[in-house]
Structure formats: C-alpha cells, structure tokens
Amino acid sequence: SLPSGRMRITHLGHSCLLLEMADTRILLDPGVFTPDLAPATDLAAIVVTHQHPDHLDISRLPGLLAANPGALLLTDPETAQIVRGLGYDVLAQDGTTRAIGAVTLRPVGEKHALINEDIPIIANVGVVVTADGEPTLYHPGDTLAEDPGAVDIACVPLNAPWQRSREMTGYLRRLAAPRAVPIHDGLLNDNGRGLYLSQARTLGCADTEIVDLAGAGPRDL
C-alpha cells in the first residue's frame, strides 16, 4: 500500500510516467519511446500533453484504451481532434481544472517550444497533478517557458531538439522545486544521459534533489 502523503511514480520511458496517488492511477504521455506499457492498467486517466509520437503512440492507443475501459483520455485540443478522427472518445484541455477521483489535474500553458522557424508550433498543454495531503507534480510536456507555480516535484526534460542545456538548468533554478524527476531522455545514450544528469545536478538549483527514476521501477516520493 502507498504511504500517506506520498506519490508513487514509475518512469516507463522518455516522458511517460505512471502516477499513483489518492487511490488513483494516472498515465502521462505514453509515446513511442516508452518500451512497455504493460504496467499501465487500472487507470483513471490518460493525459497527453501534445501530439508528437514520442508523447502519444497512436498505434498503441487502441490497446491502451481497451486495457483501461474506465480511463478518461485527456489531451491538448489539437491531439483531441486527431483522436476523435480515429473514433475514440477524448476530452480536450480547455483551461479547466478537472477532478479525477480525489486527484486534480490543472492545465498549464498552450504551446509547444519552438523547434525550428520552418516547423509550425503546435499545441502543448502541461499539467499539475495534485491531491490533498500529497505532493504536487508538474509535467511540462515540451516546453520550459510556463510557470506552474510552486510544486513539490518538477519533471525536467533532459534533452530535446527544442532545448538547450542551459535552458534546462535555468528551468530548474526558476522552479526551485524540492525534487525534480528527469524525463524526455529517449534520444540519449548512456554517456549523454550521464552528462545531462550531471549538469542538472551541478548547474541547476542547489536546493533541488534530482531523483532519477529511469529503470528504477515504482518509487514513492
């Protein structure tokens, strides 16, 4: 059983996290760089920040929904249009804070970070996940520009085509969360991952503990 005042987090790969809190299981950003979605069962909600394949694997979405018939699918507005076109029920983030059981999902932001001037900027809606008496977690999707307010756990993208290393460490300093969980690492080999983790720890916020959950299984924070 989950201790009171704790959130159980499983990093399933890249930006995909399985959260367990307040007797509620929520999956964030199940993309193509997430090798195994088998643990993603008994879900109350599946939250997708944006349409890029590393955050939503459309080919595995039917199986994921079939395995979780009671789960609410919540996405940014552009992804919602895509999913509806495939014949699935989905709720679009419209700026409304939503309750999933005893858990609250608060949307943050609207736009993906700039990758290149020749690539149109798509929708991206991050999320702050909260429950009474438990830690709060912020998952930004693909942007570092938004302000989620004070959170206990900040998900920090380690590496991306849209992100410089100094922007990652600046994000950590700006949020100054007690803990940060690295995500968005699917393009890194072991050497690169070690380098970015070292920079997060030494050049980020001195008061933020970097809690690397990759390959660690469920962890209570």
PDB file of C-alpha atoms in Angstrom:
ATOM      1  CA  SER A   1       0.000   0.000   0.000  1.00  0.00           C
ATOM      2  CA  LEU A   2       1.071   3.582  -0.628  1.00  0.00           C
ATOM      3  CA  PRO A   3       2.175   5.511   2.480  1.00  0.00           C
ATOM      4  CA  SER A   4       0.119   8.574   3.353  1.00  0.00           C
ATOM      5  CA  GLY A   5       1.449  11.792   1.888  1.00  0.00           C
ATOM      6  CA  ARG A   6       3.394  10.030  -0.860  1.00  0.00           C
ATOM      7  CA  MET A   7       3.096   9.797  -4.626  1.00  0.00           C
ATOM      8  CA  ARG A   8       4.225   6.604  -6.338  1.00  0.00           C
ATOM      9  CA  ILE A   9       5.935   7.289  -9.655  1.00  0.00           C
ATOM     10  CA  THR A  10       7.097   4.815 -12.283  1.00  0.00           C
ATOM     11  CA  HIS A  11       9.166   6.187 -15.161  1.00  0.00           C
ATOM     12  CA  LEU A  12       8.117   3.964 -18.054  1.00  0.00           C
ATOM     13  CA  GLY A  13      10.476   5.612 -20.515  1.00  0.00           C
ATOM     14  CA  HIS A  14      11.145   9.022 -22.102  1.00  0.00           C
ATOM     15  CA  SER A  15       8.305  11.335 -20.981  1.00  0.00           C
ATOM     16  CA  CYS A  16       5.905   8.621 -19.844  1.00  0.00           C
ATOM     17  CA  LEU A  17       5.145   8.451 -16.126  1.00  0.00           C
ATOM     18  CA  LEU A  18       2.682   6.300 -14.210  1.00  0.00           C
ATOM     19  CA  LEU A  19       1.416   8.161 -11.136  1.00  0.00           C
ATOM     20  CA  GLU A  20      -0.347   6.523  -8.182  1.00  0.00           C
ATOM     21  CA  MET A  21      -1.850   8.856  -5.589  1.00  0.00           C
ATOM     22  CA  ALA A  22      -5.047   9.116  -3.563  1.00  0.00           C
ATOM     23  CA  ASP A  23      -6.084   5.639  -4.779  1.00  0.00           C
ATOM     24  CA  THR A  24      -5.922   6.903  -8.367  1.00  0.00           C
ATOM     25  CA  ARG A  25      -3.663   5.804 -11.228  1.00  0.00           C
ATOM     26  CA  ILE A  26      -2.834   8.286 -13.988  1.00  0.00           C
ATOM     27  CA  LEU A  27      -0.643   7.780 -17.058  1.00  0.00           C
ATOM     28  CA  LEU A  28       1.184  10.703 -18.647  1.00  0.00           C
ATOM     29  CA  ASP A  29       2.462  10.838 -22.259  1.00  0.00           C
ATOM     30  CA  PRO A  30       2.629   7.201 -23.478  1.00  0.00           C
ATOM     31  CA  GLY A  31       4.808   7.621 -26.569  1.00  0.00           C
ATOM     32  CA  VAL A  32       6.832   5.513 -28.988  1.00  0.00           C
ATOM     33  CA  PHE A  33       9.990   5.741 -26.860  1.00  0.00           C
ATOM     34  CA  THR A  34       8.176   4.044 -23.985  1.00  0.00           C
ATOM     35  CA  PRO A  35       9.052   0.363 -24.428  1.00  0.00           C
ATOM     36  CA  ASP A  36       6.500  -1.297 -22.163  1.00  0.00           C
ATOM     37  CA  LEU A  37       3.005  -0.088 -21.295  1.00  0.00           C
ATOM     38  CA  ALA A  38       2.040  -3.336 -19.563  1.00  0.00           C
ATOM     39  CA  PRO A  39       2.108  -1.704 -16.083  1.00  0.00           C
ATOM     40  CA  ALA A  40      -0.455   0.862 -17.287  1.00  0.00           C
ATOM     41  CA  THR A  41      -3.594  -0.861 -16.029  1.00  0.00           C
ATOM     42  CA  ASP A  42      -6.463   0.189 -13.755  1.00  0.00           C
ATOM     43  CA  LEU A  43      -6.006   3.758 -14.989  1.00  0.00           C
ATOM     44  CA  ALA A  44      -8.408   6.529 -14.083  1.00  0.00           C
ATOM     45  CA  ALA A  45      -6.950   8.857 -16.695  1.00  0.00           C
ATOM     46  CA  ILE A  46      -4.516   9.014 -19.595  1.00  0.00           C
ATOM     47  CA  VAL A  47      -3.113  12.507 -20.080  1.00  0.00           C
ATOM     48  CA  VAL A  48      -1.351  13.539 -23.296  1.00  0.00           C
ATOM     49  CA  THR A  49       0.424  16.893 -23.460  1.00  0.00           C
ATOM     50  CA  HIS A  50       0.734  17.018 -27.261  1.00  0.00           C
ATOM     51  CA  GLN A  51       0.538  15.045 -30.493  1.00  0.00           C
ATOM     52  CA  HIS A  52       4.204  14.217 -31.180  1.00  0.00           C
ATOM     53  CA  PRO A  53       4.767  10.439 -31.420  1.00  0.00           C
ATOM     54  CA  ASP A  54       7.257  10.409 -28.520  1.00  0.00           C
ATOM     55  CA  HIS A  55       4.365  11.581 -26.318  1.00  0.00           C
ATOM     56  CA  LEU A  56       1.484   9.683 -27.903  1.00  0.00           C
ATOM     57  CA  ASP A  57       1.924   6.370 -29.705  1.00  0.00           C
ATOM     58  CA  ILE A  58      -1.223   6.294 -31.802  1.00  0.00           C
ATOM     59  CA  SER A  59      -0.596   2.671 -32.811  1.00  0.00           C
ATOM     60  CA  ARG A  60      -0.740   1.515 -29.183  1.00  0.00           C
ATOM     61  CA  LEU A  61      -3.590   3.790 -28.120  1.00  0.00           C
ATOM     62  CA  PRO A  62      -6.365   1.274 -29.007  1.00  0.00           C
ATOM     63  CA  GLY A  63      -4.761  -1.414 -26.861  1.00  0.00           C
ATOM     64  CA  LEU A  64      -4.149   1.004 -24.013  1.00  0.00           C
ATOM     65  CA  LEU A  65      -7.769   2.148 -24.036  1.00  0.00           C
ATOM     66  CA  ALA A  66      -9.027  -1.429 -24.289  1.00  0.00           C
ATOM     67  CA  ALA A  67      -6.968  -2.379 -21.235  1.00  0.00           C
ATOM     68  CA  ASN A  68      -8.377   0.614 -19.332  1.00  0.00           C
ATOM     69  CA  PRO A  69     -12.048   0.921 -20.316  1.00  0.00           C
ATOM     70  CA  GLY A  70     -12.830   3.290 -17.451  1.00  0.00           C
ATOM     71  CA  ALA A  71      -9.996   5.718 -18.140  1.00  0.00           C
ATOM     72  CA  LEU A  72     -10.609   9.308 -19.189  1.00  0.00           C
ATOM     73  CA  LEU A  73      -8.448  10.342 -22.147  1.00  0.00           C
ATOM     74  CA  LEU A  74      -7.444  13.978 -21.709  1.00  0.00           C
ATOM     75  CA  THR A  75      -5.324  15.745 -24.339  1.00  0.00           C
ATOM     76  CA  ASP A  76      -4.473  19.108 -25.777  1.00  0.00           C
ATOM     77  CA  PRO A  77      -7.078  20.424 -28.262  1.00  0.00           C
ATOM     78  CA  GLU A  78      -5.146  19.512 -31.438  1.00  0.00           C
ATOM     79  CA  THR A  79      -4.485  15.942 -30.310  1.00  0.00           C
ATOM     80  CA  ALA A  80      -8.149  15.643 -29.353  1.00  0.00           C
ATOM     81  CA  GLN A  81      -9.121  16.342 -32.969  1.00  0.00           C
ATOM     82  CA  ILE A  82      -6.767  13.607 -34.172  1.00  0.00           C
ATOM     83  CA  VAL A  83      -8.064  11.075 -31.655  1.00  0.00           C
ATOM     84  CA  ARG A  84     -11.705  11.875 -32.415  1.00  0.00           C
ATOM     85  CA  GLY A  85     -10.919  11.329 -36.079  1.00  0.00           C
ATOM     86  CA  LEU A  86      -9.903   7.792 -35.181  1.00  0.00           C
ATOM     87  CA  GLY A  87     -13.257   7.230 -33.469  1.00  0.00           C
ATOM     88  CA  TYR A  88     -12.223   7.449 -29.816  1.00  0.00           C
ATOM     89  CA  ASP A  89     -13.744   9.481 -27.004  1.00  0.00           C
ATOM     90  CA  VAL A  90     -11.447  12.199 -25.711  1.00  0.00           C
ATOM     91  CA  LEU A  91     -11.736  15.319 -23.588  1.00  0.00           C
ATOM     92  CA  ALA A  92      -9.780  18.361 -24.763  1.00  0.00           C
ATOM     93  CA  GLN A  93      -7.912  20.558 -22.305  1.00  0.00           C
ATOM     94  CA  ASP A  94      -9.713  23.902 -22.399  1.00  0.00           C
ATOM     95  CA  GLY A  95      -8.059  25.617 -19.442  1.00  0.00           C
ATOM     96  CA  THR A  96     -10.361  23.925 -16.937  1.00  0.00           C
ATOM     97  CA  THR A  97      -9.054  22.253 -13.798  1.00  0.00           C
ATOM     98  CA  ARG A  98     -10.554  18.767 -13.614  1.00  0.00           C
ATOM     99  CA  ALA A  99     -11.081  16.288 -10.778  1.00  0.00           C
ATOM    100  CA  ILE A 100     -10.271  12.626 -11.388  1.00  0.00           C
ATOM    101  CA  GLY A 101     -11.418  10.917  -8.216  1.00  0.00           C
ATOM    102  CA  ALA A 102      -9.545  12.675  -5.426  1.00  0.00           C
ATOM    103  CA  VAL A 103      -6.869  13.939  -7.828  1.00  0.00           C
ATOM    104  CA  THR A 104      -6.924  17.344  -9.503  1.00  0.00           C
ATOM    105  CA  LEU A 105      -5.425  17.994 -12.947  1.00  0.00           C
ATOM    106  CA  ARG A 106      -4.634  21.650 -13.643  1.00  0.00           C
ATOM    107  CA  PRO A 107      -3.613  22.540 -17.215  1.00  0.00           C
ATOM    108  CA  VAL A 108      -0.560  24.753 -17.733  1.00  0.00           C
ATOM    109  CA  GLY A 109       0.300  26.510 -20.980  1.00  0.00           C
ATOM    110  CA  GLU A 110      -0.890  26.202 -24.561  1.00  0.00           C
ATOM    111  CA  LYS A 111       2.086  25.986 -26.944  1.00  0.00           C
ATOM    112  CA  HIS A 112       4.999  23.685 -27.734  1.00  0.00           C
ATOM    113  CA  ALA A 113       8.503  25.143 -27.629  1.00  0.00           C
ATOM    114  CA  LEU A 114      10.000  26.355 -30.906  1.00  0.00           C
ATOM    115  CA  ILE A 115      11.971  23.623 -32.686  1.00  0.00           C
ATOM    116  CA  ASN A 116      12.808  25.497 -35.870  1.00  0.00           C
ATOM    117  CA  GLU A 117      11.398  28.537 -37.639  1.00  0.00           C
ATOM    118  CA  ASP A 118      10.329  26.270 -40.512  1.00  0.00           C
ATOM    119  CA  ILE A 119       8.307  23.967 -38.251  1.00  0.00           C
ATOM    120  CA  PRO A 120       4.882  25.234 -37.125  1.00  0.00           C
ATOM    121  CA  ILE A 121       4.387  25.478 -33.368  1.00  0.00           C
ATOM    122  CA  ILE A 122       1.729  23.017 -32.194  1.00  0.00           C
ATOM    123  CA  ALA A 123      -0.408  22.914 -29.069  1.00  0.00           C
ATOM    124  CA  ASN A 124       1.144  21.670 -25.836  1.00  0.00           C
ATOM    125  CA  VAL A 125      -0.679  21.627 -22.512  1.00  0.00           C
ATOM    126  CA  GLY A 126       1.301  20.669 -19.432  1.00  0.00           C
ATOM    127  CA  VAL A 127      -0.345  19.540 -16.226  1.00  0.00           C
ATOM    128  CA  VAL A 128      -0.026  19.994 -12.470  1.00  0.00           C
ATOM    129  CA  VAL A 129      -1.265  16.921 -10.606  1.00  0.00           C
ATOM    130  CA  THR A 130      -2.421  17.406  -7.019  1.00  0.00           C
ATOM    131  CA  ALA A 131      -4.323  15.659  -4.217  1.00  0.00           C
ATOM    132  CA  ASP A 132      -4.988  16.783  -0.660  1.00  0.00           C
ATOM    133  CA  GLY A 133      -2.103  15.978   1.644  1.00  0.00           C
ATOM    134  CA  GLU A 134       0.114  14.603  -1.154  1.00  0.00           C
ATOM    135  CA  PRO A 135       2.980  16.013  -3.234  1.00  0.00           C
ATOM    136  CA  THR A 136       2.204  18.097  -6.298  1.00  0.00           C
ATOM    137  CA  LEU A 137       3.827  17.202  -9.628  1.00  0.00           C
ATOM    138  CA  TYR A 138       4.308  19.277 -12.781  1.00  0.00           C
ATOM    139  CA  HIS A 139       4.761  17.650 -16.202  1.00  0.00           C
ATOM    140  CA  PRO A 140       5.505  20.348 -18.807  1.00  0.00           C
ATOM    141  CA  GLY A 141       5.316  18.273 -21.967  1.00  0.00           C
ATOM    142  CA  ASP A 142       7.588  20.018 -24.482  1.00  0.00           C
ATOM    143  CA  THR A 143       8.188  23.486 -23.102  1.00  0.00           C
ATOM    144  CA  LEU A 144      10.170  25.114 -20.322  1.00  0.00           C
ATOM    145  CA  ALA A 145       8.505  28.507 -20.673  1.00  0.00           C
ATOM    146  CA  GLU A 146       5.474  28.111 -18.434  1.00  0.00           C
ATOM    147  CA  ASP A 147       5.056  28.894 -14.743  1.00  0.00           C
ATOM    148  CA  PRO A 148       3.224  26.132 -12.864  1.00  0.00           C
ATOM    149  CA  GLY A 149       3.516  27.884  -9.517  1.00  0.00           C
ATOM    150  CA  ALA A 150       5.042  26.174  -6.507  1.00  0.00           C
ATOM    151  CA  VAL A 151       5.251  22.390  -6.925  1.00  0.00           C
ATOM    152  CA  ASP A 152       6.911  19.634  -4.927  1.00  0.00           C
ATOM    153  CA  ILE A 153       8.100  17.601  -7.916  1.00  0.00           C
ATOM    154  CA  ALA A 154       9.036  19.119 -11.267  1.00  0.00           C
ATOM    155  CA  CYS A 155       9.525  16.865 -14.265  1.00  0.00           C
ATOM    156  CA  VAL A 156      12.581  18.110 -16.129  1.00  0.00           C
ATOM    157  CA  PRO A 157      13.191  17.332 -19.822  1.00  0.00           C
ATOM    158  CA  LEU A 158      16.862  16.398 -20.101  1.00  0.00           C
ATOM    159  CA  ASN A 159      17.381  16.701 -23.837  1.00  0.00           C
ATOM    160  CA  ALA A 160      15.348  17.723 -26.887  1.00  0.00           C
ATOM    161  CA  PRO A 161      15.697  19.322 -30.325  1.00  0.00           C
ATOM    162  CA  TRP A 162      13.851  22.344 -28.928  1.00  0.00           C
ATOM    163  CA  GLN A 163      16.006  22.794 -25.823  1.00  0.00           C
ATOM    164  CA  ARG A 164      19.487  23.964 -24.867  1.00  0.00           C
ATOM    165  CA  SER A 165      21.206  22.544 -21.809  1.00  0.00           C
ATOM    166  CA  ARG A 166      21.373  25.984 -20.200  1.00  0.00           C
ATOM    167  CA  GLU A 167      17.617  26.305 -20.625  1.00  0.00           C
ATOM    168  CA  MET A 168      17.139  23.026 -18.756  1.00  0.00           C
ATOM    169  CA  THR A 169      19.291  24.143 -15.840  1.00  0.00           C
ATOM    170  CA  GLY A 170      17.652  27.589 -15.878  1.00  0.00           C
ATOM    171  CA  TYR A 171      14.231  25.910 -15.657  1.00  0.00           C
ATOM    172  CA  LEU A 172      15.391  24.016 -12.571  1.00  0.00           C
ATOM    173  CA  ARG A 173      16.627  27.229 -10.966  1.00  0.00           C
ATOM    174  CA  ARG A 174      13.436  29.105 -11.792  1.00  0.00           C
ATOM    175  CA  LEU A 175      11.052  26.449 -10.448  1.00  0.00           C
ATOM    176  CA  ALA A 176      13.274  25.615  -7.447  1.00  0.00           C
ATOM    177  CA  ALA A 177      11.165  22.568  -6.642  1.00  0.00           C
ATOM    178  CA  PRO A 178      12.298  20.344  -3.760  1.00  0.00           C
ATOM    179  CA  ARG A 179      12.616  17.436  -6.211  1.00  0.00           C
ATOM    180  CA  ALA A 180      12.942  17.023  -9.960  1.00  0.00           C
ATOM    181  CA  VAL A 181      12.363  13.863 -11.979  1.00  0.00           C
ATOM    182  CA  PRO A 182      14.235  13.663 -15.309  1.00  0.00           C
ATOM    183  CA  ILE A 183      12.123  12.896 -18.386  1.00  0.00           C
ATOM    184  CA  HIS A 184      12.457  13.321 -22.174  1.00  0.00           C
ATOM    185  CA  ASP A 185      15.664  11.283 -22.367  1.00  0.00           C
ATOM    186  CA  GLY A 186      14.826   8.914 -25.221  1.00  0.00           C
ATOM    187  CA  LEU A 187      17.385  10.408 -27.624  1.00  0.00           C
ATOM    188  CA  LEU A 188      20.314   9.958 -25.236  1.00  0.00           C
ATOM    189  CA  ASN A 189      22.828   7.152 -24.932  1.00  0.00           C
ATOM    190  CA  ASP A 190      24.324   6.389 -21.522  1.00  0.00           C
ATOM    191  CA  ASN A 191      27.159   8.878 -21.963  1.00  0.00           C
ATOM    192  CA  GLY A 192      24.855  11.717 -22.958  1.00  0.00           C
ATOM    193  CA  ARG A 193      22.375  10.924 -20.243  1.00  0.00           C
ATOM    194  CA  GLY A 194      25.084  10.960 -17.620  1.00  0.00           C
ATOM    195  CA  LEU A 195      26.298  14.337 -18.863  1.00  0.00           C
ATOM    196  CA  TYR A 196      22.856  15.940 -18.773  1.00  0.00           C
ATOM    197  CA  LEU A 197      22.137  14.496 -15.330  1.00  0.00           C
ATOM    198  CA  SER A 198      25.431  15.897 -14.059  1.00  0.00           C
ATOM    199  CA  GLN A 199      24.577  19.326 -15.441  1.00  0.00           C
ATOM    200  CA  ALA A 200      21.112  19.181 -13.882  1.00  0.00           C
ATOM    201  CA  ARG A 201      22.655  18.420 -10.509  1.00  0.00           C
ATOM    202  CA  THR A 202      25.598  20.831 -10.601  1.00  0.00           C
ATOM    203  CA  LEU A 203      24.229  23.725 -12.685  1.00  0.00           C
ATOM    204  CA  GLY A 204      20.532  23.594 -11.768  1.00  0.00           C
ATOM    205  CA  CYS A 205      19.035  24.575  -8.426  1.00  0.00           C
ATOM    206  CA  ALA A 206      21.184  23.777  -5.408  1.00  0.00           C
ATOM    207  CA  ASP A 207      18.049  23.147  -3.348  1.00  0.00           C
ATOM    208  CA  THR A 208      16.514  20.668  -5.836  1.00  0.00           C
ATOM    209  CA  GLU A 209      17.164  16.950  -5.486  1.00  0.00           C
ATOM    210  CA  ILE A 210      17.393  15.261  -8.896  1.00  0.00           C
ATOM    211  CA  VAL A 211      15.605  11.919  -8.495  1.00  0.00           C
ATOM    212  CA  ASP A 212      16.445   9.741 -11.484  1.00  0.00           C
ATOM    213  CA  LEU A 213      13.726   7.081 -11.828  1.00  0.00           C
ATOM    214  CA  ALA A 214      14.785   5.573 -15.164  1.00  0.00           C
ATOM    215  CA  GLY A 215      14.735   1.788 -14.821  1.00  0.00           C
ATOM    216  CA  ALA A 216      14.062   2.065 -11.083  1.00  0.00           C
ATOM    217  CA  GLY A 217      10.515   0.684 -11.056  1.00  0.00           C
ATOM    218  CA  PRO A 218       7.882   2.232  -8.775  1.00  0.00           C
ATOM    219  CA  ARG A 219       9.263   4.799  -6.341  1.00  0.00           C
ATOM    220  CA  ASP A 220       7.469   6.577  -3.524  1.00  0.00           C
ATOM    221  CA  LEU A 221       8.245  10.285  -3.283  1.00  0.00           C
TER     222      LEU A 221
END
